C-alpha positions as a LaTeX table, in Angstrom:
\begin{tabular}{lrrr}
\hline
Residue & $x$ (\AA) & $y$ (\AA) & $z$ (\AA) \\
\hline
Met1 & 0.00 & 0.00 & 0.00 \\
Thr2 & 1.33 & 3.46 & $-0.88$ \\
Glu3 & 1.28 & 6.38 & 1.50 \\
Thr4 & $-0.79$ & 9.38 & 0.40 \\
Arg5 & 0.35 & 12.84 & 1.42 \\
Ala6 & $-1.71$ & 15.99 & 1.37 \\
Arg7 & $-0.87$ & 18.39 & $-1.44$ \\
Ile8 & 0.63 & 21.75 & $-0.64$ \\
Pro9 & $-1.67$ & 24.66 & $-1.59$ \\
Leu10 & $-1.14$ & 25.69 & $-5.22$ \\
Asp11 & 1.45 & 22.88 & $-5.44$ \\
Phe12 & 4.28 & 25.15 & $-4.27$ \\
Tyr13 & 7.49 & 23.13 & $-3.99$ \\
Arg14 & 10.71 & 25.17 & $-3.80$ \\
Thr15 & 13.57 & 24.12 & $-6.08$ \\
Pro16 & 16.85 & 23.96 & $-4.12$ \\
Glu17 & 19.49 & 26.53 & $-5.07$ \\
Trp18 & 22.14 & 23.82 & $-5.62$ \\
Leu19 & 19.91 & 22.16 & $-8.22$ \\
Val20 & 19.42 & 25.38 & $-10.18$ \\
Glu21 & 23.19 & 26.02 & $-10.12$ \\
Ala22 & 23.77 & 22.48 & $-11.44$ \\
Leu23 & 21.36 & 23.13 & $-14.33$ \\
Val24 & 22.78 & 26.51 & $-15.40$ \\
Pro25 & 25.62 & 25.10 & $-17.57$ \\
His26 & 23.03 & 23.09 & $-19.52$ \\
Leu27 & 20.68 & 25.99 & $-20.22$ \\
Pro28 & 20.89 & 27.97 & $-23.45$ \\
Tyr29 & 22.12 & 31.51 & $-22.98$ \\
Asp30 & 19.97 & 34.44 & $-23.94$ \\
Asp31 & 19.89 & 37.80 & $-22.23$ \\
Thr32 & 16.43 & 37.05 & $-20.77$ \\
Val33 & 15.02 & 34.00 & $-19.03$ \\
Leu34 & 11.36 & 33.31 & $-18.19$ \\
Asp35 & 10.16 & 31.18 & $-15.27$ \\
Pro36 & 6.46 & 30.46 & $-16.01$ \\
Ala37 & 5.74 & 29.14 & $-12.50$ \\
Cys38 & 8.15 & 31.18 & $-10.39$ \\
Gly39 & 6.48 & 30.92 & $-6.98$ \\
Asp40 & 8.52 & 33.09 & $-4.62$ \\
Gly41 & 11.28 & 33.66 & $-7.19$ \\
Ala42 & 13.89 & 31.28 & $-5.73$ \\
Ile43 & 14.94 & 30.02 & $-9.17$ \\
Leu44 & 15.00 & 33.54 & $-10.59$ \\
His45 & 17.17 & 34.67 & $-7.71$ \\
Val46 & 19.84 & 32.13 & $-8.72$ \\
Leu47 & 19.45 & 32.76 & $-12.45$ \\
Ser48 & 19.76 & 36.53 & $-12.02$ \\
Ala49 & 23.49 & 35.99 & $-11.42$ \\
His50 & 23.79 & 34.35 & $-14.86$ \\
Tyr51 & 21.30 & 36.28 & $-17.03$ \\
Asp52 & 20.86 & 39.99 & $-17.76$ \\
Lys53 & 17.11 & 39.89 & $-17.15$ \\
Thr54 & 14.81 & 37.39 & $-15.47$ \\
Val55 & 11.03 & 37.42 & $-15.68$ \\
Gly56 & 8.64 & 35.25 & $-13.70$ \\
Ile57 & 4.91 & 34.69 & $-13.63$ \\
Asp58 & 2.80 & 32.75 & $-11.17$ \\
Val59 & $-0.85$ & 32.22 & $-10.33$ \\
Asp60 & $-0.18$ & 33.20 & $-6.70$ \\
Ala61 & 0.19 & 37.00 & $-6.68$ \\
Glu62 & 0.59 & 37.00 & $-2.88$ \\
Arg63 & 3.68 & 34.80 & $-3.09$ \\
Leu64 & 5.15 & 37.16 & $-5.70$ \\
Glu65 & 4.58 & 40.11 & $-3.38$ \\
Arg66 & 6.68 & 38.38 & $-0.71$ \\
Cys67 & 9.50 & 37.70 & $-3.17$ \\
Ala68 & 12.61 & 39.33 & $-1.76$ \\
Cys69 & 14.46 & 39.28 & $-5.07$ \\
Ser70 & 11.97 & 41.11 & $-7.27$ \\
Glu71 & 12.53 & 44.64 & $-8.42$ \\
Lys72 & 9.26 & 45.18 & $-10.20$ \\
His73 & 5.85 & 43.58 & $-9.63$ \\
Leu74 & 3.50 & 43.44 & $-12.61$ \\
Gly75 & 0.31 & 41.91 & $-11.21$ \\
Asn76 & 1.01 & 38.19 & $-11.40$ \\
Ala77 & 4.50 & 38.75 & $-12.82$ \\
Leu78 & 7.84 & 40.04 & $-11.62$ \\
Glu79 & 10.78 & 41.40 & $-13.53$ \\
Met80 & 14.43 & 41.70 & $-12.52$ \\
Gly81 & 17.38 & 43.25 & $-14.32$ \\
Ser82 & 17.57 & 45.87 & $-17.03$ \\
\hline
\end{tabular}
C-alpha cells in the first residue's frame, strides 16, 4: 500500500538553489530567461546571477509580493534586471 500525502496549496514546492546552479551550464544563454511558475522567485534569484534579465509569472500573486528578489511587480509577474 502506498502512502498518500496531502498536497501543498497551489502545489508550491521550492527548487533547491544547488539544483538550479547544477542546471545553469546546460541551459541555453539568452539575455532574458522566463520562469512560467516562479512561486517566490527562488529560481529567478539564482538565475539573475547568470542572465541579464529574469522574468517570472505565477498564479499566486501574494507569493510574488513576498518575493525578496523582485525589483518590479507586474500583477502576477515580476521582472528583474535591465
